[in-house]
Amino acid sequence: MAPPTGPQGRGSGSSARSRQPTRASARGGSIQKRRAAGNRIDRDGDVSMGAPSAGAARGAGRTGPLKRGSMTTRSSTRTAQNVVLYGQGELAITGGRGGRGGRVSINASKTRFAHPAILKIHGLKESKAATNSDGGIRSLLTFLERKASKGDKHVTIQKSALVGDYVFIQVSKDDVQDILRLNDYSHAGAKLTISESQEPWPHRAVASQLTQEAADAKEKLKTVLFKRYNAETRILDLSSLGQDQDLVSMGLFEQRTTAEKAFKALLVIADAQFDSPQAKAEAIQGVSLSGNELDNVAPVFDLAENFPQLKMLDLSNNRFDHLRKLNRWRYKFRNLENLVLLRNPLESQDPTYQAEVLEWFPKLQILSGVQMRTAEEIEAKAMASRPTPIPQIGSDFRDADGVGEGFLRAFFPLYDTDRVQLLSAFYDDESRFTLSVVTHSPKESNVTPLPWQPYLKFSRNMVKIQTIPARSQRLFDGAQLIGDLWKTLPATKHPELTEHNKYIIDCHPIPGLVDPTGQSPSGVGGLIITAHGEFDEMEPTTNKAGKRSFSRTFVLGPGHPGRNTIRVVSDMLSLRAWKPVPVLSAPVNVVAVEEQKKQMVAELSNRTNMTLQYTELCLSGVDWDFDKAWVAFEQKKAQLPPEAFITPVQAV
């Protein structure tokens, strides 16, 4: 039986978004669940899990069956004893026999998503959907998610609330622009007005509205948690929950389903004690689920969502008979170092499980008390799997007569300030421009990327765009088409070329370009220039500034007679999320080095009267050290053959 999660409730004037439907139980109805990763629970209370425990932690070695209820996944009749997730973020456990239990509500207004943003929407009440039983909330949110999602990017609304004439929604800041572009769209016959809200999330006072009975029940659950937390070892002991007299007295183990809900409620309360994921990961590094008669991780799956950074996990004294019963935790707990599976049937029924478990948890060192690998071995394996970076020795800029440098010095300022003039100066009817967006690239973790919306429909990323017609539509041939596209792209500001830490630029000669005059069938020479760098961009809908990284490759050739001296044959622009240009070793000026060698040969030849050929051999033999070459000549000049010296005839 799938773990009961409670129907989606609707509190006054608000709605919780259902993430995905779960399979109905054998006897229960359809259940919808908000995934644990969707909400960050508000801190409610002054007690911190990082503080010393209220009492000694319960022993991890307690075992025995749960007499009144367990956390197994066997079927049971669903009752009113359920966890209900209300729209305003209230989690309730209702249950208890003879009034022994009460509803526990916890404010869930904080989001577990990084960088949340709040938008407000007007127009729902004027729509046809307003007559729906939920006021049209579900219809509106489904509409927004579907319209805002494009390509491989799925926009998710984390939560919502209906307050007066407005619907408030919370989304990731990365998704804000995707939803804002739906402003003025029509939904169910009504025009929607969407704007970013600077107000706090509504219904901040939900927790204070709890009944005294619910508040007392919540405090009892907190007390259970604090008794079971060991601040010294940083382990939360959730073993043998069915034998905990405090929980039993609350009536939470009358049925198996309420046992599962009790576990979820404990996790929610524990999660609410921390202001950040970092503080939570530091305070709770291990969890014990020993002795809970678990035969599947489904009832306790939320542990992987609430505490993904665990280093120790004790699943001993349960009823796991095969590794597939743990499959939902596969590749979760990426930092897990110690896993205990002692006294489970799988030890005898699935004797080869160890090798697969090591693959599931890449940092696992100890399995059921046995050292399987060391931290050094794990790091060595990780290092071996990482690609070796290609050595970088700086730019290679071979530019005949300064053509490439002159082009770049003119190009970037004109692209930022006057793209029409830029097109007139360097582009013609045969010039070609393409644009490629690379959405999955290394980026700075503390910088929110700019939205890709202005560029995506023009992107010719060959990994994403694989059909010939779609690729052909994204080729822009001729100054007219290129200019029309450039008008739609956001304004930019490139750094000065003198800021060497902002660019890596290569320039090479390239043969075989089409001769515009038609006089050379074998083609003419030109230049290929590749510039890697960054620019500032003004996002057009919000006027917010941000940075992007780019690579731009130009092929330059001679212009048509009577027109531009040089022309852009090809211009390929690739865009990525911003990341600083890597620091490379100092560039080598190849032309300057060769010129210096020529001067050394001429000077030494003049002093020694040796031919240029022998002079160059002399210098190269001492790694082009002029003083050493002079010493070597003085030592060996008597042994040199006559042809090593310039004759009077040669001198003439």
Tab-separated table of C-alpha atoms in Angstrom, residues 170-423:
chain	number	residue	atom	x	y	z
A	170	GLN	CA	5.358	31.506	-4.678
A	171	VAL	CA	7.907	30.357	-7.271
A	172	SER	CA	11.642	30.117	-7.687
A	173	LYS	CA	13.233	33.378	-8.822
A	174	ASP	CA	14.499	31.490	-11.862
A	175	ASP	CA	10.870	31.061	-12.955
A	176	VAL	CA	9.628	34.608	-12.306
A	177	GLN	CA	10.134	35.885	-15.849
A	178	ASP	CA	8.452	32.816	-17.353
A	179	ILE	CA	5.285	33.613	-15.418
A	180	LEU	CA	5.464	37.413	-15.785
A	181	ARG	CA	5.360	37.046	-19.553
A	182	LEU	CA	1.830	35.641	-19.116
A	183	ASN	CA	0.645	39.076	-17.974
A	184	ASP	CA	-2.445	40.090	-20.015
A	185	TYR	CA	-3.114	36.469	-21.015
A	186	SER	CA	-6.748	35.353	-20.875
A	187	HIS	CA	-7.806	32.449	-18.671
A	188	ALA	CA	-11.373	31.108	-18.599
A	189	GLY	CA	-12.667	34.249	-20.268
A	190	ALA	CA	-10.893	36.755	-18.002
A	191	LYS	CA	-7.744	38.809	-18.488
A	192	LEU	CA	-4.999	38.115	-15.945
A	193	THR	CA	-2.825	40.836	-14.435
A	194	ILE	CA	0.408	39.422	-13.041
A	195	SER	CA	3.030	41.382	-11.113
A	196	GLU	CA	5.840	40.726	-8.671
A	197	SER	CA	4.767	41.339	-5.077
A	198	GLN	CA	6.950	43.039	-2.495
A	199	GLU	CA	4.543	42.069	0.297
A	200	PRO	CA	5.267	39.188	2.678
A	201	TRP	CA	3.478	35.909	2.176
A	202	PRO	CA	-0.087	36.154	3.564
A	203	HIS	CA	-1.381	34.181	6.534
A	204	ARG	CA	1.719	34.609	8.668
A	205	ALA	CA	-0.414	34.243	11.805
A	206	VAL	CA	-1.709	30.706	11.174
A	207	ALA	CA	0.372	29.153	13.956
A	208	SER	CA	-0.954	31.634	16.507
A	209	GLN	CA	-4.517	30.613	15.646
A	210	LEU	CA	-4.090	27.029	16.871
A	211	THR	CA	-6.509	25.742	19.449
A	212	GLN	CA	-5.082	25.122	22.871
A	213	GLU	CA	-5.543	21.372	22.344
A	214	ALA	CA	-3.569	21.451	19.074
A	215	ALA	CA	-0.845	23.620	20.581
A	216	ASP	CA	-0.487	21.184	23.491
A	217	ALA	CA	-0.237	18.236	21.077
A	218	LYS	CA	2.432	20.026	19.087
A	219	GLU	CA	4.452	20.718	22.220
A	220	LYS	CA	4.235	17.043	23.163
A	221	LEU	CA	5.708	16.096	19.780
A	222	LYS	CA	8.482	18.638	20.277
A	223	THR	CA	9.229	17.139	23.681
A	224	VAL	CA	9.483	13.679	22.124
A	225	LEU	CA	11.944	14.996	19.554
A	226	PHE	CA	14.156	16.783	22.049
A	227	LYS	CA	14.320	13.739	24.288
A	228	ARG	CA	15.426	11.695	21.299
A	229	TYR	CA	18.084	14.100	20.055
A	230	ASN	CA	21.672	13.698	21.234
A	231	ALA	CA	23.470	17.010	20.778
A	232	GLU	CA	26.858	15.405	21.468
A	233	THR	CA	26.641	12.751	18.752
A	234	ARG	CA	24.239	14.841	16.618
A	235	ILE	CA	22.003	11.791	16.117
A	236	LEU	CA	18.200	11.882	16.088
A	237	ASP	CA	16.902	8.601	17.514
A	238	LEU	CA	13.549	7.658	15.924
A	239	SER	CA	13.823	3.982	16.775
A	240	SER	CA	10.932	1.916	18.150
A	241	LEU	CA	8.443	4.750	17.881
A	242	GLY	CA	5.531	2.396	18.592
A	243	GLN	CA	6.864	1.797	22.096
A	244	ASP	CA	7.267	5.458	22.964
A	245	GLN	CA	4.765	6.028	25.765
A	246	ASP	CA	4.430	9.724	24.982
A	247	LEU	CA	3.394	8.960	21.405
A	248	VAL	CA	1.175	6.048	22.430
A	249	SER	CA	-0.617	8.247	24.965
A	250	MET	CA	-1.468	10.657	22.132
A	251	GLY	CA	-3.231	7.852	20.273
A	252	LEU	CA	-0.899	8.087	17.307
A	253	PHE	CA	-0.313	4.344	17.048
A	254	GLU	CA	-3.864	3.124	17.084
A	255	GLN	CA	-3.518	2.394	13.372
A	256	ARG	CA	-0.594	1.871	11.053
A	257	THR	CA	-1.535	4.874	8.936
A	258	THR	CA	-1.404	7.244	11.891
A	259	ALA	CA	1.985	5.774	12.816
A	260	GLU	CA	3.227	6.888	9.409
A	261	LYS	CA	1.659	10.313	9.920
A	262	ALA	CA	3.294	10.622	13.304
A	263	PHE	CA	6.656	10.052	11.666
A	264	LYS	CA	5.964	12.700	9.023
A	265	ALA	CA	4.841	15.169	11.688
A	266	LEU	CA	8.015	14.582	13.699
A	267	LEU	CA	10.097	15.305	10.589
A	268	VAL	CA	8.148	18.487	9.873
A	269	ILE	CA	8.661	19.747	13.422
A	270	ALA	CA	12.351	18.821	13.356
A	271	ASP	CA	12.809	20.573	10.022
A	272	ALA	CA	11.112	23.704	11.378
A	273	GLN	CA	13.775	24.225	14.035
A	274	PHE	CA	16.433	25.417	11.588
A	275	ASP	CA	16.877	28.651	9.705
A	276	SER	CA	18.928	27.155	6.878
A	277	PRO	CA	19.799	23.794	5.292
A	278	GLN	CA	23.390	24.304	6.427
A	279	ALA	CA	22.373	24.637	10.080
A	280	LYS	CA	20.194	21.536	9.803
A	281	ALA	CA	22.937	19.467	8.164
A	282	GLU	CA	25.386	20.503	10.873
A	283	ALA	CA	23.019	19.733	13.772
A	284	ILE	CA	21.598	16.383	12.603
A	285	GLN	CA	24.178	14.106	11.018
A	286	GLY	CA	22.602	10.761	11.846
A	287	VAL	CA	19.140	9.206	12.237
A	288	SER	CA	18.157	5.842	13.701
A	289	LEU	CA	14.997	4.077	12.476
A	290	SER	CA	15.832	0.819	14.197
A	291	GLY	CA	13.027	-1.441	15.425
A	292	ASN	CA	10.096	0.093	13.543
A	293	GLU	CA	9.001	-3.085	11.672
A	294	LEU	CA	9.663	-1.381	8.339
A	295	ASP	CA	9.453	-3.618	5.289
A	296	ASN	CA	9.612	-0.726	2.797
A	297	VAL	CA	11.007	2.801	2.890
A	298	ALA	CA	7.824	4.321	1.449
A	299	PRO	CA	6.364	5.287	4.869
A	300	VAL	CA	9.606	7.037	5.837
A	301	PHE	CA	10.651	8.303	2.410
A	302	ASP	CA	10.335	11.931	3.551
A	303	LEU	CA	13.516	11.471	5.566
A	304	ALA	CA	15.482	11.712	2.299
A	305	GLU	CA	13.728	14.988	1.454
A	306	ASN	CA	13.957	16.597	4.896
A	307	PHE	CA	17.469	15.425	5.789
A	308	PRO	CA	19.380	14.732	2.546
A	309	GLN	CA	22.796	15.463	4.123
A	310	LEU	CA	22.772	12.571	6.603
A	311	LYS	CA	26.091	10.836	7.240
A	312	MET	CA	24.720	7.967	9.363
A	313	LEU	CA	21.513	5.964	8.929
A	314	ASP	CA	20.496	3.016	11.131
A	315	LEU	CA	17.853	0.690	9.606
A	316	SER	CA	18.624	-2.315	11.780
A	317	ASN	CA	15.975	-4.579	13.341
A	318	ASN	CA	13.404	-4.040	10.617
A	319	ARG	CA	11.846	-6.373	8.016
A	320	PHE	CA	13.593	-5.452	4.749
A	321	ASP	CA	13.852	-8.727	2.838
A	322	HIS	CA	15.251	-7.454	-0.474
A	323	LEU	CA	17.231	-4.466	-1.651
A	324	ARG	CA	14.385	-3.410	-3.936
A	325	LYS	CA	12.458	-2.452	-0.778
A	326	LEU	CA	15.042	0.316	-0.346
A	327	ASN	CA	15.001	1.315	-3.997
A	328	ARG	CA	13.217	4.654	-3.442
A	329	TRP	CA	16.273	5.846	-1.517
A	330	ARG	CA	18.570	4.872	-4.342
A	331	TYR	CA	21.055	7.705	-5.002
A	332	LYS	CA	19.585	9.726	-2.131
A	333	PHE	CA	21.752	10.616	0.879
A	334	ARG	CA	24.752	11.540	-1.293
A	335	ASN	CA	26.891	12.170	1.819
A	336	LEU	CA	26.002	8.960	3.669
A	337	GLU	CA	29.113	7.374	5.208
A	338	ASN	CA	27.670	4.789	7.631
A	339	LEU	CA	24.649	2.541	6.937
A	340	VAL	CA	23.397	-0.156	9.347
A	341	LEU	CA	21.220	-2.988	7.969
A	342	LEU	CA	21.843	-5.614	10.664
A	343	ARG	CA	19.063	-8.015	11.640
A	344	ASN	CA	17.053	-7.585	8.440
A	345	PRO	CA	15.966	-10.615	6.328
A	346	LEU	CA	17.880	-9.302	3.301
A	347	GLU	CA	21.148	-10.282	4.989
A	348	SER	CA	20.327	-13.935	4.255
A	349	GLN	CA	17.848	-13.626	1.387
A	350	ASP	CA	19.869	-11.157	-0.706
A	351	PRO	CA	23.521	-11.945	0.125
A	352	THR	CA	24.989	-9.876	-2.728
A	353	TYR	CA	23.332	-6.625	-1.701
A	354	GLN	CA	26.534	-4.993	-0.431
A	355	ALA	CA	28.041	-4.275	-3.862
A	356	GLU	CA	24.894	-2.566	-5.088
A	357	VAL	CA	24.508	-0.529	-1.907
A	358	LEU	CA	28.022	0.852	-2.434
A	359	GLU	CA	26.964	2.026	-5.894
A	360	TRP	CA	23.850	3.714	-4.514
A	361	PHE	CA	25.705	5.761	-1.928
A	362	PRO	CA	28.972	7.084	-3.418
A	363	LYS	CA	30.518	8.174	-0.084
A	364	LEU	CA	29.518	5.115	1.956
A	365	GLN	CA	32.474	3.732	3.935
A	366	ILE	CA	30.956	1.505	6.633
A	367	LEU	CA	28.140	-0.979	5.963
A	368	SER	CA	26.651	-2.763	8.991
A	369	GLY	CA	29.814	-2.195	11.004
A	370	VAL	CA	32.232	-3.394	8.293
A	371	GLN	CA	34.712	-0.997	6.686
A	372	MET	CA	34.029	-1.410	2.956
A	373	ARG	CA	36.310	1.367	1.668
A	374	THR	CA	38.223	4.356	2.962
A	375	ALA	CA	37.665	8.042	2.357
A	376	GLU	CA	40.912	8.100	0.377
A	377	GLU	CA	39.721	5.286	-1.903
A	378	ILE	CA	36.443	7.107	-2.504
A	379	GLU	CA	38.234	10.328	-3.384
A	380	ALA	CA	40.661	8.495	-5.673
A	381	LYS	CA	37.760	6.894	-7.538
A	382	ALA	CA	36.028	10.257	-7.863
A	383	MET	CA	39.204	11.882	-9.170
A	384	ALA	CA	39.696	9.115	-11.733
A	385	SER	CA	36.206	9.690	-13.097
A	386	ARG	CA	36.719	13.416	-13.581
A	387	PRO	CA	37.912	14.544	-16.997
A	388	THR	CA	41.418	15.945	-17.156
A	389	PRO	CA	41.243	19.587	-18.208
A	390	ILE	CA	42.996	20.592	-21.405
A	391	PRO	CA	46.092	22.681	-20.583
A	392	GLN	CA	45.633	26.397	-21.236
A	393	ILE	CA	48.646	28.496	-22.232
A	394	GLY	CA	46.909	31.761	-22.999
A	395	SER	CA	45.758	33.423	-26.162
A	396	ASP	CA	47.301	32.788	-29.569
A	397	PHE	CA	46.772	36.014	-31.492
A	398	ARG	CA	48.325	35.911	-34.975
A	399	ASP	CA	46.998	39.006	-36.658
A	400	ALA	CA	48.505	40.180	-39.941
A	401	ASP	CA	48.595	43.974	-40.280
A	402	GLY	CA	46.330	44.507	-37.221
A	403	VAL	CA	43.142	43.619	-39.130
A	404	GLY	CA	41.721	41.414	-36.351
A	405	GLU	CA	42.546	43.870	-33.586
A	406	GLY	CA	41.008	46.766	-35.483
A	407	PHE	CA	37.841	44.774	-36.122
A	408	LEU	CA	37.387	43.810	-32.468
A	409	ARG	CA	38.023	47.344	-31.227
A	410	ALA	CA	35.233	48.552	-33.482
A	411	PHE	CA	32.857	45.605	-33.120
A	412	PHE	CA	32.075	45.439	-29.397
A	413	PRO	CA	31.425	49.167	-28.816
A	414	LEU	CA	29.162	49.303	-31.896
A	415	TYR	CA	27.270	46.155	-30.874
A	416	ASP	CA	26.561	47.819	-27.532
A	417	THR	CA	25.576	51.238	-28.894
A	418	ASP	CA	24.689	51.169	-32.614
A	419	ARG	CA	23.988	47.787	-34.176
A	420	VAL	CA	22.644	49.371	-37.364
A	421	GLN	CA	25.987	51.073	-38.021
A	422	LEU	CA	27.808	47.854	-37.144
A	423	LEU	CA	25.834	45.957	-39.785
